[in-house]
Tab-separated table of C-alpha atoms in Angstrom:
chain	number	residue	atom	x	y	z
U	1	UNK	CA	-16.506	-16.489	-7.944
U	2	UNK	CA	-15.631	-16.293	-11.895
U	3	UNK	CA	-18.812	-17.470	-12.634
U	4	UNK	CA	-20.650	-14.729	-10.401
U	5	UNK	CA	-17.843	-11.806	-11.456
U	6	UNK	CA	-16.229	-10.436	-14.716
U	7	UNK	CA	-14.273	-7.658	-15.141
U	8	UNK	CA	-17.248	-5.653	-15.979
U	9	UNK	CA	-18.869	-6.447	-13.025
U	10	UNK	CA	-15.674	-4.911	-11.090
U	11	UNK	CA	-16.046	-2.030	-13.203
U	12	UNK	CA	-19.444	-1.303	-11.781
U	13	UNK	CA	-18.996	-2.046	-8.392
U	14	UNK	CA	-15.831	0.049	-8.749
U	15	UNK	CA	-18.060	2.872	-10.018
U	16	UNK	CA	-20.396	3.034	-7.156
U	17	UNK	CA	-17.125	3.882	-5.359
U	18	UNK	CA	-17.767	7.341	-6.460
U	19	UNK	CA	-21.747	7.715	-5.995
U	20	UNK	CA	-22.350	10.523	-2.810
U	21	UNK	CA	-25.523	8.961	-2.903
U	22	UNK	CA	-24.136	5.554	-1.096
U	23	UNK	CA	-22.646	5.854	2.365
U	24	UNK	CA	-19.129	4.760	3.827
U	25	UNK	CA	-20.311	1.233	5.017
U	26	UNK	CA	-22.000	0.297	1.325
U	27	UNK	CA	-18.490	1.478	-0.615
U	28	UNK	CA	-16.901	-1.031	2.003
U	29	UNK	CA	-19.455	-4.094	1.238
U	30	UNK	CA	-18.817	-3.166	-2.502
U	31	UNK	CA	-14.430	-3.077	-2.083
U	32	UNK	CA	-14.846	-6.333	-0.340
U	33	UNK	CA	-16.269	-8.182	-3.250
U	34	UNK	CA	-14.009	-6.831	-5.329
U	35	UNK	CA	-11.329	-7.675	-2.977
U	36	UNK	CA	-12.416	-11.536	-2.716
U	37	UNK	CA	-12.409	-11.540	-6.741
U	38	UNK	CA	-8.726	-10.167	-6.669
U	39	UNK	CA	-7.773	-12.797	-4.579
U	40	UNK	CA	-8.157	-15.373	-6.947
U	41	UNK	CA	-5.301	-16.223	-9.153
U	42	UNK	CA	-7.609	-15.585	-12.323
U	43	UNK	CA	-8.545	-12.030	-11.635
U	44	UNK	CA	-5.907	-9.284	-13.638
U	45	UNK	CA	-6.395	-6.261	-11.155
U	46	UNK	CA	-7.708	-3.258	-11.256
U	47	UNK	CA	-7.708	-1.309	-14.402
U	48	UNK	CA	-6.670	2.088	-14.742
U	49	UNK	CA	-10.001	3.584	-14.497
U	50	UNK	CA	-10.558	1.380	-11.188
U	51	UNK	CA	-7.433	2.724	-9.496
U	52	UNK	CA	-8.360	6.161	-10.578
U	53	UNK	CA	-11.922	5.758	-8.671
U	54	UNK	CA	-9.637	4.132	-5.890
U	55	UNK	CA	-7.014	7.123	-5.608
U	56	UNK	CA	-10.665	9.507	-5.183
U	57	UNK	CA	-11.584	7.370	-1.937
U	58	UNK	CA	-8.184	8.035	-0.695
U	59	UNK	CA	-8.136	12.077	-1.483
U	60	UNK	CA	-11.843	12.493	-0.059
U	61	UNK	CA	-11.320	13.857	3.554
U	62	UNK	CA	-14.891	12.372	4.030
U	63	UNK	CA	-14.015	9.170	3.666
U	64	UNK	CA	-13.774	6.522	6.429
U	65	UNK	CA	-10.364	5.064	7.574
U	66	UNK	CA	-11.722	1.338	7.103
U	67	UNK	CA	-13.252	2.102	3.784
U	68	UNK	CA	-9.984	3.552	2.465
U	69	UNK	CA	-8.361	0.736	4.110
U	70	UNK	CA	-10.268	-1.738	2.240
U	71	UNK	CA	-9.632	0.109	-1.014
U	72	UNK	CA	-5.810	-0.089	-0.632
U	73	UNK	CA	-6.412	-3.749	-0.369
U	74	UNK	CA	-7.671	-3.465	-3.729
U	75	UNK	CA	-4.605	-1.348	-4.651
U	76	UNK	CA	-1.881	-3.263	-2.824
U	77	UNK	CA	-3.665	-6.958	-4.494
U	78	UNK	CA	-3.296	-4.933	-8.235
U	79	UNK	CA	0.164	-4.326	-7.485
U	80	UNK	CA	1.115	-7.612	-6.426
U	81	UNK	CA	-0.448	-9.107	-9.508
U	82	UNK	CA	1.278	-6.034	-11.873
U	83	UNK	CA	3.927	-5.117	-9.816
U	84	UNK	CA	3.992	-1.960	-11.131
U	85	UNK	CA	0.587	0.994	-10.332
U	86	UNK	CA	0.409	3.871	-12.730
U	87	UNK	CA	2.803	7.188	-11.409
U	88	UNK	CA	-0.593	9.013	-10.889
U	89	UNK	CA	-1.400	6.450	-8.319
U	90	UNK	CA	2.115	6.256	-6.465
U	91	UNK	CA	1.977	9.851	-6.363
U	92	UNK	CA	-1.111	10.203	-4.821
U	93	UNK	CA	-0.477	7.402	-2.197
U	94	UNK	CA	2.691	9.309	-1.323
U	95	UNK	CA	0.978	12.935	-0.829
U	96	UNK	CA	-1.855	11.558	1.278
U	97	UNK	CA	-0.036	9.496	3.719
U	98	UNK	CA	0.949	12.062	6.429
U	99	UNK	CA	-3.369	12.496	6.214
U	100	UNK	CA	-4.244	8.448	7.049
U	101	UNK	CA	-3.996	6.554	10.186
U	102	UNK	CA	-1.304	4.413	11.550
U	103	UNK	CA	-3.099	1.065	9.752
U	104	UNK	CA	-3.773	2.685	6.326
U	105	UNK	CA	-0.491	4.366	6.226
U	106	UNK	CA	0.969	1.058	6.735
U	107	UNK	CA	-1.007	-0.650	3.826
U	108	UNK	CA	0.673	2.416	1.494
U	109	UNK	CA	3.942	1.549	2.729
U	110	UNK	CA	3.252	-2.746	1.521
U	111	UNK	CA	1.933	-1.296	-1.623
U	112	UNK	CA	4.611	1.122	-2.464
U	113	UNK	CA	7.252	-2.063	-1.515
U	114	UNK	CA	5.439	-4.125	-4.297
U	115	UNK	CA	6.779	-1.487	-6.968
U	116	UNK	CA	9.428	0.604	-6.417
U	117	UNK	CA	11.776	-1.664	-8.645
U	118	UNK	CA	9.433	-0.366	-11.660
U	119	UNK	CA	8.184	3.098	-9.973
U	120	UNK	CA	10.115	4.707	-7.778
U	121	UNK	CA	8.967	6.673	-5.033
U	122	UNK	CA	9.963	10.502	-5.952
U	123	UNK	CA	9.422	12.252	-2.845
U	124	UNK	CA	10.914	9.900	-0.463
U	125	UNK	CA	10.652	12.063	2.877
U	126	UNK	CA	6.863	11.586	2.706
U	127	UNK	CA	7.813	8.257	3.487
U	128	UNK	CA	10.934	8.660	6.046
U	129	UNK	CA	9.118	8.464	9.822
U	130	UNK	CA	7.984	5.023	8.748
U	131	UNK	CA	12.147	4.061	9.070
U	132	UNK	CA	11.724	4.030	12.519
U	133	UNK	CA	8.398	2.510	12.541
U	134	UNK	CA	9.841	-1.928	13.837
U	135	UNK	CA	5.834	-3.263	13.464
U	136	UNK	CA	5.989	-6.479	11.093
U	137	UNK	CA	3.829	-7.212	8.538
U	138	UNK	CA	2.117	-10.359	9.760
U	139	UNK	CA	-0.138	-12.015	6.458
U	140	UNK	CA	-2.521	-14.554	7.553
U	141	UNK	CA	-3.776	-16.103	3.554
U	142	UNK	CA	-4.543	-12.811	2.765
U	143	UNK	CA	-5.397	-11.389	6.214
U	144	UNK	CA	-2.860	-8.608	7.168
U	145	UNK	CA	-1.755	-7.367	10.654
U	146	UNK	CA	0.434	-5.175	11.977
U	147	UNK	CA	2.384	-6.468	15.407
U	148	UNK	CA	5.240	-5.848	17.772
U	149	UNK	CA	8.617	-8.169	16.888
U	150	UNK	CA	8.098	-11.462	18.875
U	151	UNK	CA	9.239	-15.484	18.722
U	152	UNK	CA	5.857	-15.871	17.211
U	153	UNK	CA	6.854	-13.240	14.083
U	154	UNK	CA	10.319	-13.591	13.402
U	155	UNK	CA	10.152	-14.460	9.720
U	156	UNK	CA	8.108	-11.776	9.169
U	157	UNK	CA	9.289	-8.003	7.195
U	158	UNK	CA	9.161	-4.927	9.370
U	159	UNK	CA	7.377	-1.676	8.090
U	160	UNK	CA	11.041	0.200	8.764
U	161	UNK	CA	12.801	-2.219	6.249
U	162	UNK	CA	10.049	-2.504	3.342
U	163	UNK	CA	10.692	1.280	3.510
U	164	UNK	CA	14.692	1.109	3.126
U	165	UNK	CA	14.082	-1.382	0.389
U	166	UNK	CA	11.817	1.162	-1.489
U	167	UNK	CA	14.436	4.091	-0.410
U	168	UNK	CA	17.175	1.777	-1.932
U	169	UNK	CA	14.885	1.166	-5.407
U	170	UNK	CA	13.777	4.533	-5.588
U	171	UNK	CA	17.150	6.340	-4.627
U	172	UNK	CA	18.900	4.441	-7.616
U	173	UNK	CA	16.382	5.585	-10.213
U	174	UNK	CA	15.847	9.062	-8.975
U	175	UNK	CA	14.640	9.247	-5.853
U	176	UNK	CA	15.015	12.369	-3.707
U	177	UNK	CA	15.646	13.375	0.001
U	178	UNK	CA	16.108	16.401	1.835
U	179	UNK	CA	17.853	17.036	5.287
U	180	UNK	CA	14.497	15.112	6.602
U	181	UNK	CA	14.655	12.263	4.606
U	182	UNK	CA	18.752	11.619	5.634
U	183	UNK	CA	18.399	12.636	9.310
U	184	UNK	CA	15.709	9.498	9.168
U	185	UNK	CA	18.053	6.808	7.679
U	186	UNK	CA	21.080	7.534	9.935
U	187	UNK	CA	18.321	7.415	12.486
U	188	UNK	CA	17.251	4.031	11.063
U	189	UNK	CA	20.676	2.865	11.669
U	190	UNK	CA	19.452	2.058	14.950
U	191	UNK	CA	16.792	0.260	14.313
U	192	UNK	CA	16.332	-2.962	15.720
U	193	UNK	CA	15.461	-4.936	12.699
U	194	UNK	CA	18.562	-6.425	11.337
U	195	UNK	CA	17.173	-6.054	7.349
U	196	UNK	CA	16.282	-2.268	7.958
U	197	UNK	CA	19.712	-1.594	9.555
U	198	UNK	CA	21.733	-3.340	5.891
U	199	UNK	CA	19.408	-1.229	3.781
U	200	UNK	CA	19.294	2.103	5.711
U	201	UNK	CA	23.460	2.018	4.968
U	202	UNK	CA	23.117	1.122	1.435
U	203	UNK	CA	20.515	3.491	1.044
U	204	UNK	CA	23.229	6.251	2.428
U	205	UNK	CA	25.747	5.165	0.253
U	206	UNK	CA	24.215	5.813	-2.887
């Protein structure tokens, strides 16, 4: 794969991201080889101009939910290699989430877990109905899946408590809620994930 791919070679296929000319499947095709090239330990992440083309897929109401899927992949591998995405980007993953489905949402909510200890999340009721949301995070080498709590998943994070973890990060560097946002975490004091429940009341107490 490094001998096929360069970062200029992601640059391109990142550019065709944008082209009106090239349908929804094509832009997929293209975000999965750049996906399989940020897999590899050897690849950086995306650039800024790369994540800027990204956050365009993701604001385009005329994009498809798997292609915007696969290009949060490409965001959510850049921010486990940086752990840290420019503001721009966190913003714009914040404000769009109430507009993508269950899945895609869910991808936001990994990425935005991967760096709220650098950049916290500002607007934090954008993210609140996902407290109540128990589906783990199941990650097959890569291959991510969103499940009910069983025997067969115990080890793995809920959606409910990566988002009290980034409430926690974000609330301690400036992070803001509103009567939503609160109503939400006491909610989330219910929750039936143990990890969610711990975080939820530290996230009150700050």
């Amino acid at each position: 794969c490094k001998e096929l791919f360069d970062d200029k070679t992601i640059l391109r296929l990142s550019k065709l991201l944008k082209h009106n000319s090239l349908d929804n499947q094509t832009k997929i095709y293209c975000c999965e080889i750049i996906n399989n090239y940020l897999e590899h330990t050897f690849s950086k992440g995306l650039n800024n101009e790369e994540l800027k083309n990204c956050k365009d897929i993701i604001e385009n109401t005329g994009t498809s939910n798997e292609l915007k899927t696969e290009v949060l992949r490409s965001i959510l591998l850049t921010a486990e290699k940086a752990k840290d995405l420019p503001e721009q980007i966190v913003n714009s993953l914040v404000n769009n989430i109430d507009s993508l489905d269950e899945k895609t949402a869910n991808f936001v909510v990994i990425t935005l877990g991967k760096i709220c200890e650098k950049t916290p999340v500002i607007n934090l009721d954008k993210l609140s109905s996902k407290l109540l949301d128990d589906q783990v995070v199941v990650d097959e080498r890569g291959d991510i899946t969103f499940e009910q709590r069983s025997k067969d998943n115990l080890a793995s994070p809920s959606i409910s408590s990566i988002v009290s973890k980034t409430f926690v990060e974000s609330l301690q560097k400036g992070g803001k809620i509103t009567e939503k946002g609160f109503d939400h975490l006491v909610s989330a004091l219910d929750s039936n994930d143990k990890q969610t429940r711990i975080l939820s009341a530290k996230a009150l107490s700050i």
